[in-house]
């Protein structure tokens, strides 16, 4: 079967460039075909479909014959993006070894994911396809236990600030943090069994290492990293999220949180060490931080002054950590050191931004609390880089050699490339058509009520009533998702079901954070009860296939809230606002159609969907039908 396949070009959003002589690996089209034939046999479970073969061929040809730096691939849910990425890696690894010797071991690639849920899906794939000899997963440090500390807290009775018993201590909170290897081995001789250090070593040696974006960005911004550096290939899954992820990490927001934590720590220390000079100095400096949050800051120099204060406090904490008298508080001191160090990492970026591109600096002080009796105010300070493309180029693209960017929701690929800071000549754009059977998967435009700003308060009750009716009467024995767009709508929905309008209100699952969401998704998948998960952030990384999810309700169009920053951003990228909203809609709809023969029903409650839904994609527009709930 493999011997008979034919290579055909995928659709591309730009005119094909002339064939160029190979510069990196000396690859020819014959080499690519040979490599694909070999690599399709790395696992007996790989289905050598025409989609897989043609996608990998187009990607490798784009990177090494057309000499593109990036390939951007929009591939619908269920088209096998993960396997396309991994086979592309295997092909490049094969070509590398062919040109440099069969025994040449090389760290070839990174695969990047956006969420822990996606990493866990990939983890299952590694076992299913028997890929672990070449590929491994390295998670964030909080996912690994510090063994000695975990054993210690399990032997005793330790509780967190909420009164919950502590049953594990993560590597992120290890007591040996900040020590040199020599210091660590003398006091904590557990390097040889440390779960995180073993996983990191494996990740540094494997030909392909799976990381989340935050971990990748953090290791790549380090001045020196003995474990990880730029590799030949970086495969970015859910690539539409990259600009947002980069902005969240490299934009700055300062609140009283650090001052509050330092003040709390200094108070606790004073109780046991009343006349300690370092403790008194810590408290004095912590109190001094509050002045930066009692008024609106209008000068960059005040932010730099704040950074200097943090540096002084960091020195004090360092001295306290070294003092054996404070051993009991070492973990708390270390946490505060980490917070300060992380904040101080932004200083260089801030200084460079102000010096190099002052026109791109967005600064705002936001009033978050006001006691009218005393007229005391509390502010938070926001600093953002308005040139999103420059941020992505500096902090992400500059760390790549070659990149494959894959997503089901890229929309206009040229718009995406512009937001990523890519030049037109640098990328090849590819798009795969959907192969799903949507005959049993209608998308209903319900137009229950208009939930725009002017009409939200008077119409939201009707929208929630229709949502409950769908669950009670159309899908009483099936699992599903309700996308609320905001936590406010989620709270209103809870109030509504508490009125006794549903036979079993325990059917509906609500969460407050990512950890709770993951636990509820696991419960939902494993249980036979027709659970419905409800929340505002269920657009990404949710894989509810078959009976795990048969219906999908979007109550409100998920527009981003418009504040001063969003307005400025829209001035730079006029297409951004609608693009961001359409991405969320497409992602939400795709959570319950996960493979070719899967099916589910989608309900669009808000009448405002009518303005955007026709601009999404053919696989959604072709399924649109009108439906009146009542």
PDB file of C-alpha atoms in Angstrom, residues 84-291:
ATOM      1  CA  UNK A  84       1.231  14.545  11.293  1.00  0.00           C
ATOM      2  CA  UNK A  85       3.608  16.397  13.603  1.00  0.00           C
ATOM      3  CA  UNK A  86       5.272  13.257  14.952  1.00  0.00           C
ATOM      4  CA  UNK A  87       5.732  11.650  11.523  1.00  0.00           C
ATOM      5  CA  UNK A  88       7.240  14.939  10.303  1.00  0.00           C
ATOM      6  CA  UNK A  89       9.690  14.684  13.202  1.00  0.00           C
ATOM      7  CA  UNK A  90      10.527  11.047  12.396  1.00  0.00           C
ATOM      8  CA  UNK A  91      11.107  11.947   8.732  1.00  0.00           C
ATOM      9  CA  UNK A  92      13.457  14.806   9.645  1.00  0.00           C
ATOM     10  CA  UNK A  93      15.273  12.568  12.127  1.00  0.00           C
ATOM     11  CA  UNK A  94      15.668   9.915   9.423  1.00  0.00           C
ATOM     12  CA  UNK A  95      16.969  12.466   6.916  1.00  0.00           C
ATOM     13  CA  UNK A  96      19.374  13.900   9.476  1.00  0.00           C
ATOM     14  CA  UNK A  97      20.846  10.491  10.238  1.00  0.00           C
ATOM     15  CA  UNK A  98      21.031   9.580   6.573  1.00  0.00           C
ATOM     16  CA  UNK A  99      23.101  12.688   5.864  1.00  0.00           C
ATOM     17  CA  UNK A 100      25.192  12.559   9.040  1.00  0.00           C
ATOM     18  CA  UNK A 101      25.571   8.859   9.811  1.00  0.00           C
ATOM     19  CA  UNK A 102      23.139   6.238  11.063  1.00  0.00           C
ATOM     20  CA  UNK A 103      24.497   6.306  14.603  1.00  0.00           C
ATOM     21  CA  UNK A 104      24.391  10.070  14.924  1.00  0.00           C
ATOM     22  CA  UNK A 105      22.196  10.851  17.945  1.00  0.00           C
ATOM     23  CA  UNK A 106      20.638  14.286  17.867  1.00  0.00           C
ATOM     24  CA  UNK A 107      18.032  16.195  19.860  1.00  0.00           C
ATOM     25  CA  UNK A 108      15.945  16.991  16.797  1.00  0.00           C
ATOM     26  CA  UNK A 109      12.620  18.503  17.854  1.00  0.00           C
ATOM     27  CA  UNK A 110      10.290  20.034  20.414  1.00  0.00           C
ATOM     28  CA  UNK A 111       6.533  19.514  20.349  1.00  0.00           C
ATOM     29  CA  UNK A 112       4.681  22.289  22.168  1.00  0.00           C
ATOM     30  CA  UNK A 113       1.189  22.095  23.657  1.00  0.00           C
ATOM     31  CA  UNK A 114      -0.999  24.680  25.317  1.00  0.00           C
ATOM     32  CA  UNK A 115      -2.447  22.762  28.256  1.00  0.00           C
ATOM     33  CA  UNK A 116      -1.860  19.899  30.647  1.00  0.00           C
ATOM     34  CA  UNK A 117      -4.919  18.098  29.213  1.00  0.00           C
ATOM     35  CA  UNK A 118      -3.301  18.081  25.763  1.00  0.00           C
ATOM     36  CA  UNK A 119      -0.038  16.767  27.191  1.00  0.00           C
ATOM     37  CA  UNK A 120      -1.953  13.919  28.788  1.00  0.00           C
ATOM     38  CA  UNK A 121      -3.623  13.085  25.466  1.00  0.00           C
ATOM     39  CA  UNK A 122      -0.184  12.994  23.829  1.00  0.00           C
ATOM     40  CA  UNK A 123       1.081  10.849  26.712  1.00  0.00           C
ATOM     41  CA  UNK A 124      -1.564   8.251  25.848  1.00  0.00           C
ATOM     42  CA  UNK A 125      -0.589   8.441  22.157  1.00  0.00           C
ATOM     43  CA  UNK A 126       3.062   7.731  23.006  1.00  0.00           C
ATOM     44  CA  UNK A 127       2.034   4.457  24.616  1.00  0.00           C
ATOM     45  CA  UNK A 128      -0.512   3.593  21.939  1.00  0.00           C
ATOM     46  CA  UNK A 129       1.918   4.099  19.062  1.00  0.00           C
ATOM     47  CA  UNK A 130       4.987   2.898  21.022  1.00  0.00           C
ATOM     48  CA  UNK A 131       6.886   6.159  20.421  1.00  0.00           C
ATOM     49  CA  UNK A 132       8.628   6.449  23.810  1.00  0.00           C
ATOM     50  CA  UNK A 133      12.043   5.402  22.534  1.00  0.00           C
ATOM     51  CA  UNK A 134      12.180   8.658  20.575  1.00  0.00           C
ATOM     52  CA  UNK A 135       9.700  10.971  22.290  1.00  0.00           C
ATOM     53  CA  UNK A 136       9.065  11.922  25.923  1.00  0.00           C
ATOM     54  CA  UNK A 137       7.003  14.435  27.865  1.00  0.00           C
ATOM     55  CA  UNK A 138       8.429  16.943  30.340  1.00  0.00           C
ATOM     56  CA  UNK A 139       5.806  18.748  32.406  1.00  0.00           C
ATOM     57  CA  UNK A 140       6.116  21.834  34.572  1.00  0.00           C
ATOM     58  CA  UNK A 141       7.935  21.489  37.908  1.00  0.00           C
ATOM     59  CA  UNK A 142       4.719  21.585  39.961  1.00  0.00           C
ATOM     60  CA  UNK A 143       3.712  18.219  38.456  1.00  0.00           C
ATOM     61  CA  UNK A 144       6.603  16.373  40.143  1.00  0.00           C
ATOM     62  CA  UNK A 145       6.892  15.520  43.845  1.00  0.00           C
ATOM     63  CA  UNK A 146       9.785  16.492  46.053  1.00  0.00           C
ATOM     64  CA  UNK A 147      10.141  13.016  47.567  1.00  0.00           C
ATOM     65  CA  UNK A 148      11.740  13.847  50.963  1.00  0.00           C
ATOM     66  CA  UNK A 149       9.293  16.691  51.670  1.00  0.00           C
ATOM     67  CA  UNK A 150       6.302  14.656  50.511  1.00  0.00           C
ATOM     68  CA  UNK A 151       7.325  11.811  52.826  1.00  0.00           C
ATOM     69  CA  UNK A 152       7.750  14.319  55.665  1.00  0.00           C
ATOM     70  CA  UNK A 153       4.291  15.905  55.309  1.00  0.00           C
ATOM     71  CA  UNK A 154       2.657  12.497  54.912  1.00  0.00           C
ATOM     72  CA  UNK A 155       4.222  11.361  58.196  1.00  0.00           C
ATOM     73  CA  UNK A 156       2.959  14.444  60.031  1.00  0.00           C
ATOM     74  CA  UNK A 157      -0.093  16.673  59.904  1.00  0.00           C
ATOM     75  CA  UNK A 158       0.403  19.780  57.817  1.00  0.00           C
ATOM     76  CA  UNK A 159      -2.358  22.077  56.542  1.00  0.00           C
ATOM     77  CA  UNK A 160      -2.474  24.915  54.039  1.00  0.00           C
ATOM     78  CA  UNK A 161      -3.991  28.365  54.628  1.00  0.00           C
ATOM     79  CA  UNK A 162      -7.471  27.001  53.775  1.00  0.00           C
ATOM     80  CA  UNK A 163      -7.201  24.244  56.385  1.00  0.00           C
ATOM     81  CA  UNK A 164      -6.749  21.494  53.794  1.00  0.00           C
ATOM     82  CA  UNK A 165      -4.279  18.799  54.764  1.00  0.00           C
ATOM     83  CA  UNK A 166      -1.092  18.824  52.662  1.00  0.00           C
ATOM     84  CA  UNK A 167      -0.348  15.368  51.236  1.00  0.00           C
ATOM     85  CA  UNK A 168       2.410  16.277  48.768  1.00  0.00           C
ATOM     86  CA  UNK A 169       5.091  18.891  48.181  1.00  0.00           C
ATOM     87  CA  UNK A 170       5.944  19.624  44.583  1.00  0.00           C
ATOM     88  CA  UNK A 171       9.403  20.152  43.143  1.00  0.00           C
ATOM     89  CA  UNK A 172       8.430  23.826  42.764  1.00  0.00           C
ATOM     90  CA  UNK A 173       8.392  24.085  46.575  1.00  0.00           C
ATOM     91  CA  UNK A 174      11.486  21.983  47.275  1.00  0.00           C
ATOM     92  CA  UNK A 175      13.607  23.130  50.233  1.00  0.00           C
ATOM     93  CA  UNK A 176      16.821  22.806  48.205  1.00  0.00           C
ATOM     94  CA  UNK A 177      15.801  25.521  45.751  1.00  0.00           C
ATOM     95  CA  UNK A 178      18.568  28.031  45.125  1.00  0.00           C
ATOM     96  CA  UNK A 179      21.351  25.810  46.438  1.00  0.00           C
ATOM     97  CA  UNK A 180      24.352  24.865  44.336  1.00  0.00           C
ATOM     98  CA  UNK A 181      24.777  21.215  43.400  1.00  0.00           C
ATOM     99  CA  UNK A 182      27.502  20.869  46.035  1.00  0.00           C
ATOM    100  CA  UNK A 183      25.351  22.472  48.761  1.00  0.00           C
ATOM    101  CA  UNK A 184      22.359  20.386  47.721  1.00  0.00           C
ATOM    102  CA  UNK A 185      24.200  17.065  47.740  1.00  0.00           C
ATOM    103  CA  UNK A 186      25.504  17.746  51.258  1.00  0.00           C
ATOM    104  CA  UNK A 187      22.076  18.477  52.754  1.00  0.00           C
ATOM    105  CA  UNK A 188      19.602  16.852  50.361  1.00  0.00           C
ATOM    106  CA  UNK A 189      21.316  13.842  48.711  1.00  0.00           C
ATOM    107  CA  UNK A 190      18.303  12.870  46.600  1.00  0.00           C
ATOM    108  CA  UNK A 191      19.350  13.959  43.090  1.00  0.00           C
ATOM    109  CA  UNK A 192      19.552  10.365  41.888  1.00  0.00           C
ATOM    110  CA  UNK A 193      15.871   9.711  42.675  1.00  0.00           C
ATOM    111  CA  UNK A 194      14.389  13.199  42.123  1.00  0.00           C
ATOM    112  CA  UNK A 195      11.409  12.692  39.737  1.00  0.00           C
ATOM    113  CA  UNK A 196      11.751  16.107  38.111  1.00  0.00           C
ATOM    114  CA  UNK A 197      15.508  15.938  37.613  1.00  0.00           C
ATOM    115  CA  UNK A 198      15.196  12.468  36.087  1.00  0.00           C
ATOM    116  CA  UNK A 199      12.409  13.677  33.757  1.00  0.00           C
ATOM    117  CA  UNK A 200      14.401  16.760  32.802  1.00  0.00           C
ATOM    118  CA  UNK A 201      17.477  14.692  32.004  1.00  0.00           C
ATOM    119  CA  UNK A 202      15.419  12.351  29.844  1.00  0.00           C
ATOM    120  CA  UNK A 203      13.843  15.345  28.094  1.00  0.00           C
ATOM    121  CA  UNK A 204      17.243  16.854  27.399  1.00  0.00           C
ATOM    122  CA  UNK A 205      18.425  13.624  25.766  1.00  0.00           C
ATOM    123  CA  UNK A 206      15.378  12.531  23.784  1.00  0.00           C
ATOM    124  CA  UNK A 207      15.184  13.226  20.052  1.00  0.00           C
ATOM    125  CA  UNK A 208      11.772  14.870  20.538  1.00  0.00           C
ATOM    126  CA  UNK A 209      10.591  16.409  23.815  1.00  0.00           C
ATOM    127  CA  UNK A 210       6.996  17.482  24.472  1.00  0.00           C
ATOM    128  CA  UNK A 211       6.728  20.687  26.524  1.00  0.00           C
ATOM    129  CA  UNK A 212       4.003  23.179  27.287  1.00  0.00           C
ATOM    130  CA  UNK A 213       4.427  26.699  25.894  1.00  0.00           C
ATOM    131  CA  UNK A 214       5.091  28.358  29.242  1.00  0.00           C
ATOM    132  CA  UNK A 215       7.906  25.928  30.065  1.00  0.00           C
ATOM    133  CA  UNK A 216       9.420  26.360  26.599  1.00  0.00           C
ATOM    134  CA  UNK A 217       9.334  30.162  26.774  1.00  0.00           C
ATOM    135  CA  UNK A 218      10.885  30.167  30.239  1.00  0.00           C
ATOM    136  CA  UNK A 219      13.778  27.867  29.387  1.00  0.00           C
ATOM    137  CA  UNK A 220      14.429  29.724  26.139  1.00  0.00           C
ATOM    138  CA  UNK A 221      14.669  33.134  27.788  1.00  0.00           C
ATOM    139  CA  UNK A 222      17.372  31.953  30.192  1.00  0.00           C
ATOM    140  CA  UNK A 223      20.843  33.326  29.468  1.00  0.00           C
ATOM    141  CA  UNK A 224      22.300  29.863  29.917  1.00  0.00           C
ATOM    142  CA  UNK A 225      20.523  26.531  30.058  1.00  0.00           C
ATOM    143  CA  UNK A 226      22.666  23.376  30.294  1.00  0.00           C
ATOM    144  CA  UNK A 227      19.747  21.123  29.341  1.00  0.00           C
ATOM    145  CA  UNK A 228      17.881  22.740  26.469  1.00  0.00           C
ATOM    146  CA  UNK A 229      18.685  24.890  23.474  1.00  0.00           C
ATOM    147  CA  UNK A 230      17.315  25.599  20.008  1.00  0.00           C
ATOM    148  CA  UNK A 231      16.584  22.407  18.074  1.00  0.00           C
ATOM    149  CA  UNK A 232      16.265  21.765  14.360  1.00  0.00           C
ATOM    150  CA  UNK A 233      12.454  21.612  14.478  1.00  0.00           C
ATOM    151  CA  UNK A 234       9.728  22.998  16.729  1.00  0.00           C
ATOM    152  CA  UNK A 235       6.185  21.658  16.285  1.00  0.00           C
ATOM    153  CA  UNK A 236       3.570  24.014  17.727  1.00  0.00           C
ATOM    154  CA  UNK A 237       0.121  22.516  18.343  1.00  0.00           C
ATOM    155  CA  UNK A 238      -2.906  24.771  19.018  1.00  0.00           C
ATOM    156  CA  UNK A 239      -0.706  27.420  17.418  1.00  0.00           C
ATOM    157  CA  UNK A 240      -3.471  30.018  17.276  1.00  0.00           C
ATOM    158  CA  UNK A 241      -2.879  30.558  21.019  1.00  0.00           C
ATOM    159  CA  UNK A 242       0.782  31.572  20.718  1.00  0.00           C
ATOM    160  CA  UNK A 243       0.289  35.372  20.562  1.00  0.00           C
ATOM    161  CA  UNK A 244      -1.979  35.285  23.621  1.00  0.00           C
ATOM    162  CA  UNK A 245       0.402  33.010  25.566  1.00  0.00           C
ATOM    163  CA  UNK A 246       3.415  35.218  24.792  1.00  0.00           C
ATOM    164  CA  UNK A 247       1.497  38.339  25.828  1.00  0.00           C
ATOM    165  CA  UNK A 248       0.404  36.750  29.112  1.00  0.00           C
ATOM    166  CA  UNK A 249       3.983  35.810  29.993  1.00  0.00           C
ATOM    167  CA  UNK A 250       5.873  38.880  28.818  1.00  0.00           C
ATOM    168  CA  UNK A 251       3.427  41.660  29.630  1.00  0.00           C
ATOM    169  CA  UNK A 252       3.574  42.985  33.167  1.00  0.00           C
ATOM    170  CA  UNK A 253       0.988  43.526  35.870  1.00  0.00           C
ATOM    171  CA  UNK A 254       1.873  44.684  39.378  1.00  0.00           C
ATOM    172  CA  UNK A 255      -0.453  44.381  42.368  1.00  0.00           C
ATOM    173  CA  UNK A 256      -0.156  44.512  46.155  1.00  0.00           C
ATOM    174  CA  UNK A 257       0.065  40.716  46.256  1.00  0.00           C
ATOM    175  CA  UNK A 258       3.833  40.549  46.788  1.00  0.00           C
ATOM    176  CA  UNK A 259       3.696  43.301  49.433  1.00  0.00           C
ATOM    177  CA  UNK A 260       0.875  41.456  51.235  1.00  0.00           C
ATOM    178  CA  UNK A 261       2.778  38.160  51.252  1.00  0.00           C
ATOM    179  CA  UNK A 262       5.987  39.775  52.482  1.00  0.00           C
ATOM    180  CA  UNK A 263       4.121  41.672  55.201  1.00  0.00           C
ATOM    181  CA  UNK A 264       2.412  38.440  56.298  1.00  0.00           C
ATOM    182  CA  UNK A 265       5.750  36.594  56.416  1.00  0.00           C
ATOM    183  CA  UNK A 266       7.459  39.373  58.390  1.00  0.00           C
ATOM    184  CA  UNK A 267       4.620  39.363  60.951  1.00  0.00           C
ATOM    185  CA  UNK A 268       4.948  35.601  61.439  1.00  0.00           C
ATOM    186  CA  UNK A 269       8.701  35.893  61.836  1.00  0.00           C
ATOM    187  CA  UNK A 270       8.390  38.740  64.347  1.00  0.00           C
ATOM    188  CA  UNK A 271       6.243  36.588  66.614  1.00  0.00           C
ATOM    189  CA  UNK A 272       9.144  34.157  67.070  1.00  0.00           C
ATOM    190  CA  UNK A 273      12.101  36.502  66.490  1.00  0.00           C
ATOM    191  CA  UNK A 274      11.076  39.770  68.090  1.00  0.00           C
ATOM    192  CA  UNK A 275      14.399  41.593  68.012  1.00  0.00           C
ATOM    193  CA  UNK A 276      15.985  40.177  64.873  1.00  0.00           C
ATOM    194  CA  UNK A 277      17.400  43.001  62.768  1.00  0.00           C
ATOM    195  CA  UNK A 278      16.810  41.243  59.439  1.00  0.00           C
ATOM    196  CA  UNK A 279      13.173  40.543  60.285  1.00  0.00           C
ATOM    197  CA  UNK A 280      12.574  44.149  61.288  1.00  0.00           C
ATOM    198  CA  UNK A 281      14.243  45.322  58.084  1.00  0.00           C
ATOM    199  CA  UNK A 282      12.074  42.933  56.048  1.00  0.00           C
ATOM    200  CA  UNK A 283       8.904  44.334  57.630  1.00  0.00           C
ATOM    201  CA  UNK A 284       9.991  47.922  57.098  1.00  0.00           C
ATOM    202  CA  UNK A 285      10.734  47.280  53.428  1.00  0.00           C
ATOM    203  CA  UNK A 286       7.503  45.317  52.926  1.00  0.00           C
ATOM    204  CA  UNK A 287       5.483  48.203  54.324  1.00  0.00           C
ATOM    205  CA  UNK A 288       7.394  50.525  52.007  1.00  0.00           C
ATOM    206  CA  UNK A 289       6.089  48.650  48.962  1.00  0.00           C
ATOM    207  CA  UNK A 290       2.467  49.594  49.664  1.00  0.00           C
ATOM    208  CA  UNK A 291       3.047  53.216  48.679  1.00  0.00           C
TER     209      UNK A 291
END
